[in-house]
CSV table of C-alpha atoms in Angstrom, one decimal:
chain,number,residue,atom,x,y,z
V,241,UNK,CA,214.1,327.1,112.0
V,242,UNK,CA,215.7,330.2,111.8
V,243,UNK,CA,213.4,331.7,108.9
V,244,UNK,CA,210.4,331.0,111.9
V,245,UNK,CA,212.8,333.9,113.7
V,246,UNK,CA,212.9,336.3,110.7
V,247,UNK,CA,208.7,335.8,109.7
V,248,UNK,CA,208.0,336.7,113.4
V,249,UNK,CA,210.6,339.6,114.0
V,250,UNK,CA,208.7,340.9,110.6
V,251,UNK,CA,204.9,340.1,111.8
V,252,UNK,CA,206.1,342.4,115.1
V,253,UNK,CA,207.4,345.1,113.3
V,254,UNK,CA,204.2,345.1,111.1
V,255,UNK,CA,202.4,345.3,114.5
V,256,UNK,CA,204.5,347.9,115.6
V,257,UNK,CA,203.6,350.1,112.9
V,258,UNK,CA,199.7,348.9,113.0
V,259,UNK,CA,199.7,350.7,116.7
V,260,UNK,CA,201.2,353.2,115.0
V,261,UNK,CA,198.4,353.7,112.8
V,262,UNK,CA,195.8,353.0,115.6
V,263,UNK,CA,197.6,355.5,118.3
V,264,UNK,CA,198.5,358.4,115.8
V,265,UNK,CA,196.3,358.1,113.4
V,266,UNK,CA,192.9,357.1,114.2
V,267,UNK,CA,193.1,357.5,118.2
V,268,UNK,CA,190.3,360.1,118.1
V,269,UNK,CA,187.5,357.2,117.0
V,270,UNK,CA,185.8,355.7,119.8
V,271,UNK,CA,186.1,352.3,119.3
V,272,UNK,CA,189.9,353.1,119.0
V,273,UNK,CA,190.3,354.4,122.7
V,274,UNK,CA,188.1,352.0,124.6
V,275,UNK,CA,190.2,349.3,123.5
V,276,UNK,CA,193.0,350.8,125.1
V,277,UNK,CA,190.4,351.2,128.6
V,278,UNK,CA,189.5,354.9,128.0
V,279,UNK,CA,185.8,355.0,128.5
V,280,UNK,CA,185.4,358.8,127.5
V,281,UNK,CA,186.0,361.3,124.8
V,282,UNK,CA,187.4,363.8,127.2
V,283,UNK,CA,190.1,361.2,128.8
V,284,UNK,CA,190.9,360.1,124.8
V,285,UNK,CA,191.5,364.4,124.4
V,286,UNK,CA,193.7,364.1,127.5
V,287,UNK,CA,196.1,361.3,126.2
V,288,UNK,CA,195.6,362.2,122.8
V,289,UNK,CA,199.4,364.1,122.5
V,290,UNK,CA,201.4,361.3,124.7
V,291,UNK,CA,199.3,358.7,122.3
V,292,UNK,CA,200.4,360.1,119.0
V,293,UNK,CA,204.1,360.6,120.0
V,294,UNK,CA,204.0,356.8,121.3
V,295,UNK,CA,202.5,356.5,117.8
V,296,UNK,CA,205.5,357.0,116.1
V,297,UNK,CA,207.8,355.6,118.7
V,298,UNK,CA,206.2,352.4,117.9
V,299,UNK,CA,206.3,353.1,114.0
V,300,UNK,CA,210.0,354.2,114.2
V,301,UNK,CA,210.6,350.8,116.3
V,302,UNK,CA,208.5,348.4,113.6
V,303,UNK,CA,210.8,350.1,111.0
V,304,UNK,CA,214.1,349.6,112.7
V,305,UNK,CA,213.2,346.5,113.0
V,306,UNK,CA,212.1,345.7,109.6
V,307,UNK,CA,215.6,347.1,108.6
V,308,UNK,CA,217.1,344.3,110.8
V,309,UNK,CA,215.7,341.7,109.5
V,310,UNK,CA,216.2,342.7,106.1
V,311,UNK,CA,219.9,342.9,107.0
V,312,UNK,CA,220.3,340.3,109.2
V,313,UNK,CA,218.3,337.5,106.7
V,314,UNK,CA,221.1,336.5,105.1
V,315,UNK,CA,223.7,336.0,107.9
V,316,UNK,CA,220.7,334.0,109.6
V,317,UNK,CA,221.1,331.2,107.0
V,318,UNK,CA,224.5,331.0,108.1
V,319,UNK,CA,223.9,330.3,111.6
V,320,UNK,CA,224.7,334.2,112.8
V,321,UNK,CA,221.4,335.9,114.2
V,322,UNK,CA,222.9,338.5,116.7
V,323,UNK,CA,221.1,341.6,114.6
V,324,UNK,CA,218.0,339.5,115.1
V,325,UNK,CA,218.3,338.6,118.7
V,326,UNK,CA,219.0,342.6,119.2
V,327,UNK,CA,216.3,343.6,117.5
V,328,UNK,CA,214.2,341.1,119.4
V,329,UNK,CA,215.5,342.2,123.1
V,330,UNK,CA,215.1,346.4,121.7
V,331,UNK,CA,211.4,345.8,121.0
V,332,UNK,CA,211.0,343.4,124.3
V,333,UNK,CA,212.6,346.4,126.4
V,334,UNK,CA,210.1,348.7,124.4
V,335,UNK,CA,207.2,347.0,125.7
V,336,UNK,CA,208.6,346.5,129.5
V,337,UNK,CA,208.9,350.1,129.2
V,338,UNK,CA,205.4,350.7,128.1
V,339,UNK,CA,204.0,348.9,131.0
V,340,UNK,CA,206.3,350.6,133.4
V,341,UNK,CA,204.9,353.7,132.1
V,342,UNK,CA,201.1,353.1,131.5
V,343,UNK,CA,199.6,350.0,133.7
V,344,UNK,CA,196.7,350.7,131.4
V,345,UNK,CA,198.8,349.7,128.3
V,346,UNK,CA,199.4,346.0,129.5
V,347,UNK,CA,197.8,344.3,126.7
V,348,UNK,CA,199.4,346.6,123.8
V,349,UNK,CA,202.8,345.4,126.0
V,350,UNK,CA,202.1,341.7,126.0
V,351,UNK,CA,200.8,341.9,121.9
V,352,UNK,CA,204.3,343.7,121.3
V,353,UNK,CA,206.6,342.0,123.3
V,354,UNK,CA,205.4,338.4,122.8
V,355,UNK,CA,205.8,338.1,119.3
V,356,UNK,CA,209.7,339.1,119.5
V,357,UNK,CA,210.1,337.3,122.9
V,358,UNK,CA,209.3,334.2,120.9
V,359,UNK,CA,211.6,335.2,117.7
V,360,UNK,CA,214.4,335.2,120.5
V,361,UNK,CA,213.5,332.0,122.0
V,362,UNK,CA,213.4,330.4,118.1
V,363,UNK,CA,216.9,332.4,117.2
V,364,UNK,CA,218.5,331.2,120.4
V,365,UNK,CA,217.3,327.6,120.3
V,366,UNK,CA,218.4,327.2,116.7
């Protein structure tokens, strides 16, 4: 059970840094922007800054993350998951605030705080 915690703490930091690459990297391609509801090149231009430095908010959080589970795999075996279970709340948090800050941004929010809100709910249980 608790290895179910670490694969999903590490598919949500891999997701993290795929927004990453979607928001910093390839933001300015159309098919990239409507998915986030923008509807026009001039809107994408607008959010284009605030989306690239939420780019590498989100790769800086997949990373952390990554480094968490690497440290906290081995402690997990032995029943001890609190560096997991922080890890999991941080990145929860980090999607509450995304919402709170972009209405818009709702689905990115849900894909990145589900997969850790159910890596909490696995940690906890086991």
């Amino acid at each position: 059970m608790p290895t179910i915690s670490l694969v999903l703490m590490t598919v949500a930091a891999v997701v993290h840094i795929g927004f990453f690459v979607v928001e910093s990297l390839l933001w300015d391609r159309p098919q990239v922007y409507r998915v986030f509801g923008v509807r026009s090149a001039e809107e994408a231009a607008t959010m284009e800054f605030a989306l690239f430095n939420q780019g590498f908010y989100n790769l800086f959080l997949g990373l952390g993350s990554l480094v968490g589970v690497a440290i906290s795999s081995d402690t997990i075996v032995s029943g001890r998951h609190e560096l997991l279970v922080f890890c999991a709340l941080f990145m929860i948090g980090a999607a509450i605030v995304l919402v709170a800050a972009n209405h818009k941004l709702w689905r990115g929010a849900v894909i990145q705080g589900g997969l850790p809100a159910i890596a909490l709910v696995v940690a906890l249980v086991a």
